[in-house]
Short mmCIF file of C-alpha atoms in Angstrom, two decimals:
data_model
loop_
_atom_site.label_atom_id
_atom_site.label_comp_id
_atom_site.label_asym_id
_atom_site.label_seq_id
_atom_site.Cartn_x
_atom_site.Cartn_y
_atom_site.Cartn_z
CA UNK A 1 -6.87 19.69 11.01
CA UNK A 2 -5.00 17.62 13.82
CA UNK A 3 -3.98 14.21 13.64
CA UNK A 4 -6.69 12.10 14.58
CA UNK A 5 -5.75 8.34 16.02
CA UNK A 6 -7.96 5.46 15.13
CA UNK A 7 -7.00 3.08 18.73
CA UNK A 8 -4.79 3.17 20.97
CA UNK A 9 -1.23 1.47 20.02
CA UNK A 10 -2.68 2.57 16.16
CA UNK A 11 -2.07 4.55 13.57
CA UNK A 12 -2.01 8.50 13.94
CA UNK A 13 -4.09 9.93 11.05
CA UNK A 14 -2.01 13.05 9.91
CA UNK A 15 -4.71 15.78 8.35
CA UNK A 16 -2.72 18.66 8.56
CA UNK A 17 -0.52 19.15 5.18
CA UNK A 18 2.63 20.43 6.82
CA UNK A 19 2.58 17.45 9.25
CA UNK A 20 2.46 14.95 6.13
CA UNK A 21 4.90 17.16 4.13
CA UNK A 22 7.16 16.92 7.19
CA UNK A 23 6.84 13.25 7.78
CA UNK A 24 7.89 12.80 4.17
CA UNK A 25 11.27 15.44 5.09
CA UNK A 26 11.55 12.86 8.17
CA UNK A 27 11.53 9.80 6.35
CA UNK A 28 13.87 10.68 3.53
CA UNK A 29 16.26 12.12 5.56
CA UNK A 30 16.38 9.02 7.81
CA UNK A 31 16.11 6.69 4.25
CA UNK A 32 19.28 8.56 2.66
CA UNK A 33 22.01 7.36 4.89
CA UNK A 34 21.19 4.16 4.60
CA UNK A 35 22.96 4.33 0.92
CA UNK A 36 26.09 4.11 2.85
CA UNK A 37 25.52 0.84 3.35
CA UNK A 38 25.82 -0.22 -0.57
CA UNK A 39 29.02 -0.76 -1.95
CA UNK A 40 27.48 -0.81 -5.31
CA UNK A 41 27.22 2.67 -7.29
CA UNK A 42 24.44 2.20 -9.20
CA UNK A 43 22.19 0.58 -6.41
CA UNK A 44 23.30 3.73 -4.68
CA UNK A 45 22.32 5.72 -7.27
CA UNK A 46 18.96 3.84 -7.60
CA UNK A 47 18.28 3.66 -3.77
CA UNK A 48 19.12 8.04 -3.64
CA UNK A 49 16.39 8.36 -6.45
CA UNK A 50 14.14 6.32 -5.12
CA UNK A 51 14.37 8.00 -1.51
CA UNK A 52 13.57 11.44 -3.49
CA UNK A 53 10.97 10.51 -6.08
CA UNK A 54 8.58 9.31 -3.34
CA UNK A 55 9.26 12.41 -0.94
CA UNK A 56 8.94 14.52 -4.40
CA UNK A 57 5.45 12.52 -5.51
CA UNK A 58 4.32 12.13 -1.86
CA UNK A 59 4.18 15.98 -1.68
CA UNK A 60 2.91 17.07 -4.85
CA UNK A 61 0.11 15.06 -4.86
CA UNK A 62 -0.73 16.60 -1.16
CA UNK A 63 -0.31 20.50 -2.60
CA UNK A 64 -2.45 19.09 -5.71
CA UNK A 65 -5.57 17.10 -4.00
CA UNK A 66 -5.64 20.53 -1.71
CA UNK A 67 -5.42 23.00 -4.40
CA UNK A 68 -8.63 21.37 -6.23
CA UNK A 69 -10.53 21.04 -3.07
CA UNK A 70 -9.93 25.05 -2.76
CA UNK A 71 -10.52 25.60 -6.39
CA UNK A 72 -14.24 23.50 -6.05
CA UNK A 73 -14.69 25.30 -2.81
CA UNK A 74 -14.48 28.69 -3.77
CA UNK A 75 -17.69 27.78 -6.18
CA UNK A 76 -19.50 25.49 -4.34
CA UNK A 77 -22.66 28.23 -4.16
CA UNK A 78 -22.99 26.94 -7.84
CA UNK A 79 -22.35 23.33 -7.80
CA UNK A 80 -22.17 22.04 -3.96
CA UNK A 81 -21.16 18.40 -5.45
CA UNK A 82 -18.51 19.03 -7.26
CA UNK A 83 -16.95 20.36 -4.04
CA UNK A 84 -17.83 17.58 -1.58
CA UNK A 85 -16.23 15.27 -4.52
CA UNK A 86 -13.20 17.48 -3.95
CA UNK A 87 -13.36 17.41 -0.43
CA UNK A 88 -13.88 13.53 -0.28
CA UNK A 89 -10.99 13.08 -2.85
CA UNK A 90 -8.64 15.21 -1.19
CA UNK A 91 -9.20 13.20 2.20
CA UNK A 92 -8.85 9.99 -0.21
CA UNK A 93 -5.14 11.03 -0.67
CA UNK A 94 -4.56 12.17 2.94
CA UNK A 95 -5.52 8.44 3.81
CA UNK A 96 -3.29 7.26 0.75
CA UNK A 97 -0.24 9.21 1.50
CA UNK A 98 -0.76 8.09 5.48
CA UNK A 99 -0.95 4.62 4.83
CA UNK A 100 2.10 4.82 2.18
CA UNK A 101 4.45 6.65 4.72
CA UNK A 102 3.25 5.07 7.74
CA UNK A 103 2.44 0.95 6.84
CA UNK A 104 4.90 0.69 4.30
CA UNK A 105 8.87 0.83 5.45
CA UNK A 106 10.09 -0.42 2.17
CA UNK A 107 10.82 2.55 0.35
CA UNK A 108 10.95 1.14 -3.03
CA UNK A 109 7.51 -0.41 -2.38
CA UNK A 110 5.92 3.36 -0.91
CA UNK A 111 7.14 4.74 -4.75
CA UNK A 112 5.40 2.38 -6.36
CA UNK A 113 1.87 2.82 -3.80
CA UNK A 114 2.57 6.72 -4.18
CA UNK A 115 2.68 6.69 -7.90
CA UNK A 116 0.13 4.67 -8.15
CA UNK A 117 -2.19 7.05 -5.87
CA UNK A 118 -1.27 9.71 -7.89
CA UNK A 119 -1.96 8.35 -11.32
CA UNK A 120 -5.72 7.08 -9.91
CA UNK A 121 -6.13 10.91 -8.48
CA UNK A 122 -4.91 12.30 -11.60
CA UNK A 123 -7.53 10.64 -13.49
CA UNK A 124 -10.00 11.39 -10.85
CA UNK A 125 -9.74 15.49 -10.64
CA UNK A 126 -9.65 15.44 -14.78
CA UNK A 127 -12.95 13.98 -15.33
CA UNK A 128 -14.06 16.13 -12.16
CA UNK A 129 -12.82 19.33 -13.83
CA UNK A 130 -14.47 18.16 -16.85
CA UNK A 131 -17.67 17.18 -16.28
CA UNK A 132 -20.65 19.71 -16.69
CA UNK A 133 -23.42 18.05 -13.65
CA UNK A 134 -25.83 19.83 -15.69
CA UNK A 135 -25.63 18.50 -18.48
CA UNK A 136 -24.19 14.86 -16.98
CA UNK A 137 -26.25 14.55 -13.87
CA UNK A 138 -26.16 10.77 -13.81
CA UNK A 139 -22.43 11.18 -14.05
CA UNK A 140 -21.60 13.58 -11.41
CA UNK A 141 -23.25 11.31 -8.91
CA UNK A 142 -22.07 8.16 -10.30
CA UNK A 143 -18.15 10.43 -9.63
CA UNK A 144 -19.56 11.36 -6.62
CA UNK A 145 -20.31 7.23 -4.89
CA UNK A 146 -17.14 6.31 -6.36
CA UNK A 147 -15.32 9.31 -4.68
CA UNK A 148 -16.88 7.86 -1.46
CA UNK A 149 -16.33 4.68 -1.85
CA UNK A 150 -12.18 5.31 -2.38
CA UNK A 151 -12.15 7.77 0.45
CA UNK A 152 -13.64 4.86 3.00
CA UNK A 153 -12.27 2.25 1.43
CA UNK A 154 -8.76 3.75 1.64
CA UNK A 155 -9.34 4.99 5.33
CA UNK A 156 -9.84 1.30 6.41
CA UNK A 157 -6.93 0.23 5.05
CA UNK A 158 -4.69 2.58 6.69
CA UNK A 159 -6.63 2.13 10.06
CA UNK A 160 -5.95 -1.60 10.04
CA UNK A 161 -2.87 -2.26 7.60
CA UNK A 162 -0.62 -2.24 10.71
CA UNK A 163 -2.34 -1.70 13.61
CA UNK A 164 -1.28 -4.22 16.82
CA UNK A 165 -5.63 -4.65 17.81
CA UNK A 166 -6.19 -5.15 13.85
CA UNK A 167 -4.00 -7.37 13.67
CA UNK A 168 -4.71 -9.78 16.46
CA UNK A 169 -7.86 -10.16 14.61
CA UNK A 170 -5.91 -11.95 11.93
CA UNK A 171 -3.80 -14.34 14.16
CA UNK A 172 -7.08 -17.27 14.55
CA UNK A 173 -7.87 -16.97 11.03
CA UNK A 174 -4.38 -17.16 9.99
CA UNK A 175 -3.73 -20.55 12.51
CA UNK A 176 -6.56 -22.25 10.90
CA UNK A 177 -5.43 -21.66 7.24
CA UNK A 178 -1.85 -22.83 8.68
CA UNK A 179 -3.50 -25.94 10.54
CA UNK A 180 -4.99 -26.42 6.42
CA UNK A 181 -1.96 -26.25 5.11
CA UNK A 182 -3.86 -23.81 2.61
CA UNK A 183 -1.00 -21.85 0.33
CA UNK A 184 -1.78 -18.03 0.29
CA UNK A 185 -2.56 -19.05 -3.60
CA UNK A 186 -5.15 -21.56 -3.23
CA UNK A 187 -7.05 -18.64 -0.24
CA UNK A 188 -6.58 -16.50 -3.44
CA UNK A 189 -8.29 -19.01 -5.84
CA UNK A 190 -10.54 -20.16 -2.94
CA UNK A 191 -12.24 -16.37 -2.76
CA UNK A 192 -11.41 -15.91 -6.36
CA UNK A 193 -14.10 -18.89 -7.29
CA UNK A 194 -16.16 -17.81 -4.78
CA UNK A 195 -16.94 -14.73 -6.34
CA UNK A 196 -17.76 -16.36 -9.61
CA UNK A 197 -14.73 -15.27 -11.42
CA UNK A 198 -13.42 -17.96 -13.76
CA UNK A 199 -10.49 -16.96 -15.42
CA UNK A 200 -7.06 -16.78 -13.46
CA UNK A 201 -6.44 -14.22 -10.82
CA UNK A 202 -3.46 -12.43 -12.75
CA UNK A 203 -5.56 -11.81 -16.02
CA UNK A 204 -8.25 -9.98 -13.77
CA UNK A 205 -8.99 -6.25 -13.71
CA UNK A 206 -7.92 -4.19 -11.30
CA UNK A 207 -11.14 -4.32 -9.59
CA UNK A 208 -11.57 -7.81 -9.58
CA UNK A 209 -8.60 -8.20 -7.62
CA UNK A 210 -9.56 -5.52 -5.54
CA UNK A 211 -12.80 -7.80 -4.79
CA UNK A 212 -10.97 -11.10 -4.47
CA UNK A 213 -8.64 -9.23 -1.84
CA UNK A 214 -11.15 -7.44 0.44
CA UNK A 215 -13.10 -11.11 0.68
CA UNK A 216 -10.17 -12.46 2.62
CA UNK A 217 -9.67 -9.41 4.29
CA UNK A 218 -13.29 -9.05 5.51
CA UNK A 219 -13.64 -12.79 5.94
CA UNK A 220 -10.51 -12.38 8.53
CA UNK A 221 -12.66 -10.45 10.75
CA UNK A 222 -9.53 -7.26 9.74
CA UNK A 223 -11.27 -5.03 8.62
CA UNK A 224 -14.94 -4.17 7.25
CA UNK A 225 -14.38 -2.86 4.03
CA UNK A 226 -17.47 -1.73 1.92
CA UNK A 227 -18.43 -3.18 -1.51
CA UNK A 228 -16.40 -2.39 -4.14
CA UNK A 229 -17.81 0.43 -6.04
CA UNK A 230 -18.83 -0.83 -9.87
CA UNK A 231 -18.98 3.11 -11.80
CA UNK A 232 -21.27 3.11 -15.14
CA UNK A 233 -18.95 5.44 -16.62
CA UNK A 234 -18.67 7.32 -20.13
CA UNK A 235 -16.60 5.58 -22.35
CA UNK A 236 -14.53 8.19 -22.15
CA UNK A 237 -13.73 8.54 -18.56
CA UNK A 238 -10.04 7.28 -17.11
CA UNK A 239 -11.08 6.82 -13.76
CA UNK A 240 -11.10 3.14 -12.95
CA UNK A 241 -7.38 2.60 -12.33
CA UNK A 242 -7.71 1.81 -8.73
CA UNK A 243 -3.93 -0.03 -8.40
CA UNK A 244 -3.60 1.65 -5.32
CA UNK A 245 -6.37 0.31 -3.86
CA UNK A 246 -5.85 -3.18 -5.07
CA UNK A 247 -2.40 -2.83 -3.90
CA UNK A 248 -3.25 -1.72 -0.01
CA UNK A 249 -5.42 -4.43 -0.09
CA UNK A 250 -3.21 -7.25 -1.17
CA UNK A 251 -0.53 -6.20 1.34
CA UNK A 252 -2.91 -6.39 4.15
CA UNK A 253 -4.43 -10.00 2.94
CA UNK A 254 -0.43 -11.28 2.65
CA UNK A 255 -0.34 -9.74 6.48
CA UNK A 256 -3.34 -11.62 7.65
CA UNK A 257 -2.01 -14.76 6.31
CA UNK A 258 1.12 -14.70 7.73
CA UNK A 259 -0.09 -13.26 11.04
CA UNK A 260 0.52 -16.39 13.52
CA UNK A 261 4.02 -17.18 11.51
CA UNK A 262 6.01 -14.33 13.47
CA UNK A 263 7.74 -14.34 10.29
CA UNK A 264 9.38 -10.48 10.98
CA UNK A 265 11.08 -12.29 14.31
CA UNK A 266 12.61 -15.19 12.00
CA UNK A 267 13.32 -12.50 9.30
CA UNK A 268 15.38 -10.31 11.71
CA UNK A 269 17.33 -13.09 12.99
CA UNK A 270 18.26 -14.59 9.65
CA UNK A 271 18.95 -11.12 8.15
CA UNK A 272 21.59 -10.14 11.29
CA UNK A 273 24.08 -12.73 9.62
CA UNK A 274 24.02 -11.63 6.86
CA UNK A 275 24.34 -7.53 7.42
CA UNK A 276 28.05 -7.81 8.04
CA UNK A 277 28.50 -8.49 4.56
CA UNK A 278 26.53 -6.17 2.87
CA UNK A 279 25.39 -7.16 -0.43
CA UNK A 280 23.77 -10.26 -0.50
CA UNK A 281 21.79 -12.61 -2.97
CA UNK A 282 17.92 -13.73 -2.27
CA UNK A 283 16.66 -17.27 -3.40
CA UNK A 284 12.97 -16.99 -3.17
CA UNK A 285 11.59 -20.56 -2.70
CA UNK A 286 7.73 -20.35 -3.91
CA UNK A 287 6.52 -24.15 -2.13
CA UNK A 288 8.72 -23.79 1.16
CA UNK A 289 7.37 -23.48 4.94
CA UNK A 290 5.99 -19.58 5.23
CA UNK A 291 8.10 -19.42 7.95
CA UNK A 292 11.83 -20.68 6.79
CA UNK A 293 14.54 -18.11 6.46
CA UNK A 294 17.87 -19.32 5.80
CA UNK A 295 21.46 -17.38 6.07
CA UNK A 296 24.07 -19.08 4.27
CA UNK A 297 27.21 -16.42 5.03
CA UNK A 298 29.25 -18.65 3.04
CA UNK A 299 27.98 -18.19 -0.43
CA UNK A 300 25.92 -14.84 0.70
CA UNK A 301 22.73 -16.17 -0.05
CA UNK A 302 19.13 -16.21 1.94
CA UNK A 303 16.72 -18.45 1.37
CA UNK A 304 13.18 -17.42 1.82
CA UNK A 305 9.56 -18.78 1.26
CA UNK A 306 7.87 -16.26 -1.13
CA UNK A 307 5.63 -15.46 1.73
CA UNK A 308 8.94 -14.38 3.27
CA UNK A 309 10.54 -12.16 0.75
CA UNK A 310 6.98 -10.07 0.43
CA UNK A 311 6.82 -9.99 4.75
CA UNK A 312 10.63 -8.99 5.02
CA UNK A 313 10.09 -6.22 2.04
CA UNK A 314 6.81 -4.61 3.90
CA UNK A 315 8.66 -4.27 6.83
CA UNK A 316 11.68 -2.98 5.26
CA UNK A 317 14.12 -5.65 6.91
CA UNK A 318 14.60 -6.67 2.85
CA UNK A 319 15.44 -3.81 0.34
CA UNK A 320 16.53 -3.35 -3.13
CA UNK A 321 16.08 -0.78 -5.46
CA UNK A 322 13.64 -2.95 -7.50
CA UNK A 323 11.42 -4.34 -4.83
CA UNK A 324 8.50 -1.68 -5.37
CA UNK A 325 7.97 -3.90 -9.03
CA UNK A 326 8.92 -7.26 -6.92
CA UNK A 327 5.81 -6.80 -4.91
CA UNK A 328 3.57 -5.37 -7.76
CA UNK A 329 4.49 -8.73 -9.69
CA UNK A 330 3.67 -11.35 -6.74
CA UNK A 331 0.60 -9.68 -5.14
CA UNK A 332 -0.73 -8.99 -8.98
CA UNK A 333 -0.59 -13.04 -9.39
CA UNK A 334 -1.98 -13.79 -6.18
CA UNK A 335 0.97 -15.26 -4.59
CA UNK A 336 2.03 -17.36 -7.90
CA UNK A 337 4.57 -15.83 -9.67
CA UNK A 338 8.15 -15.97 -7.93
CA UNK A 339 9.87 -12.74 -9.29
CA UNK A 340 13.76 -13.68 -10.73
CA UNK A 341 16.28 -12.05 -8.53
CA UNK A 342 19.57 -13.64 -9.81
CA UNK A 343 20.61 -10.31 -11.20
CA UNK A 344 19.72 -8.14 -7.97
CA UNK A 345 22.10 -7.81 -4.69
CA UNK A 346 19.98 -7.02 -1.68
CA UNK A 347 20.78 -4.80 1.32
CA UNK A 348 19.32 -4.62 5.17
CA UNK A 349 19.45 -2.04 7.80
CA UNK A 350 17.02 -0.29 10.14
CA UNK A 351 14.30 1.40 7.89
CA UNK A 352 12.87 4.48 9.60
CA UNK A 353 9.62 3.59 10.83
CA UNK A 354 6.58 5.54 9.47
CA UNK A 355 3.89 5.23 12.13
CA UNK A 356 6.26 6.27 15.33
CA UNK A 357 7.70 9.41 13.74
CA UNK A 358 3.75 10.27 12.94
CA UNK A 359 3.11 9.75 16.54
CA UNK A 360 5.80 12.19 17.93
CA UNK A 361 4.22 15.08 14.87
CA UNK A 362 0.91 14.45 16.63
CA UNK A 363 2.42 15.40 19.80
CA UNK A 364 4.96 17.70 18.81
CA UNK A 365 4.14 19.03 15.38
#
């Protein structure tokens, strides 16, 4: 299958497994030098690992999703349903892996969305190797919605994580919050409340954040996400760990409420002073403006709101071998836990960007 672009300016849907196992070649081997930039062994050492664990995840899970979509095919004359659910999950991680390579320039944070795409598949093709839909007919089409729902779900988030008409969408919604002075916690809370969820947002399931999420984004006027799927499962079955999910989502609600701060512009200029001297600390202040970014070259330090430090991480101005668990820890509080980083020394440089080297594949293979 070709690539297949959502709108114009957008994101280039890669279908075809050797594009996406190239893209993943292309953005290691553009990731890798960058080490050269840290003085520091072990963040060397961390950085290199990272750089191959998600090019090594990244293209297992694509030989994996398409080797149980051909083992389901080759019986769907006895069980057609099983191999649509193989079909619709293997298209679920074609999404995953394109939003992961192409939205995400952080490669610390692109580990921790590729593991966490593989773990939820993992659990997904065991219980679909497992179940009998003769015996478990209720099951196999319970499997069969929820296979849906991930596939569209995910889709939508990599059509409109990054792309420039998406995100214009964002840019009223996010003045008027500004003009509030609403805190991306309280929107959390606000939606949180609204839903009829009463304890606080970091003791939530997965799910439930997952809701809480897609009500800001589809409130934004972002995206149009569907419902989130609610599976009457066996007790047995693993396959509710949606992380992924709840993670896509979460990065693109901390988007739309940044989107009229031009925070990546004040990022990039702070940043620039401080690149000359490689290593540097990050002071992450949780109740400062969204926009402020401060350079100190003097003591090495930048100050940056918390809605900051999560912007300059996406977009891969920011990176350190830990921020993949950073993120994980803010966006699973909703914006109130500030993560310590006294013991970390952070690095910039030009991280290889996702979505224009899938562009040139579509043109060029």
């Amino acid at each position: 299958m070709a690539a297949v672009r959502s709108q114009d300016t957008d994101l280039y849907m890669l279908m075809d497994d050797k594009q996406l196992r190239k893209l993943a070649t292309l953005l290691r081997n553009q990731e890798e030098p960058l080490m050269m930039s840290i003085k520091s062994e072990p963040d060397r050492i961390k950085f290199l690992t990272e750089c191959n664990d998600v090019y090594d995840i990244t293209v297992k899970i694509v030989d994996i999703s398409a080797e149980l979509r051909k083992k389901h095919e080759a019986s769907r004359s006895v069980d057609g349903l099983k191999a649509d659910i193989a079909v619709n999950l293997q298209e679920y991680v074609k999404y995953g892996v394109n939003m992961s390579m192409q939205c995400i320039r952080n490669c610390g944070m692109r580990l921790s969305a590729v593991e966490k795409l593989k773990a939820h598949f993992d659990d997904l093709a065991d219980e679909l190797n497992k179940i009998d839909s003769r015996v478990d007919s209720d099951g196999i089409q319970s499997l069969a919605q929820e296979a849906a729902f991930y596939k569209q779900a995910m889709l939508e988030y990599a059509n409109n994580f990054q792309s420039g008409s998406a995100r214009a969408h964002s840019r009223e919604y996010s003045m008027t919050l500004k003009q509030e002075g609403i805190q991306f916690p309280n929107l959390v809370d606000r939606h949180k409340n609204r839903l009829g969820y009463k304890e606080e947002f970091e003791f939530l399931e997965d799910d439930q954040k997952l809701e809480v999420y897609n009500s800001i984004i589809n409130e934004s006027g972002r995206a149009n996400l569907p419902k989130v799927y609610k599976r009457n499962a066996n007790p047995g079955a693993k396959a509710g760990g949606i992380a992924v999910l709840a993670m896509s989502a979460s990065m693109m609600a901390w988007d739309i409420f940044t989107a009229e701060h031009k925070l990546e512009a004040v990022l990039n200029s702070a940043v620039s002073v401080l690149a000359e001297i490689g290593a540097f600390a990050v002071q992450v202040a949780v109740g400062s403006a969204v926009s402020t970014a401060v350079a100190n070259v003097a003591t090495g330090v930048l100050l940056v709101s918390l809605a900051g430090f999560v912007a300059g991480a996406v977009a891969g101005i920011l990176f350190a071998a830990a921020a993949g668990a950073l993120i994980d820890l803010i966006l699973g509080s909703g914006g109130k836990a500030a993560p310590n980083l006294d013991h970390l020394k952070f690095y910039t440089g030009t991280m290889p960007d996702g979505m224009a080297l899938a562009n040139e594949l579509s043109h060029y293979g």
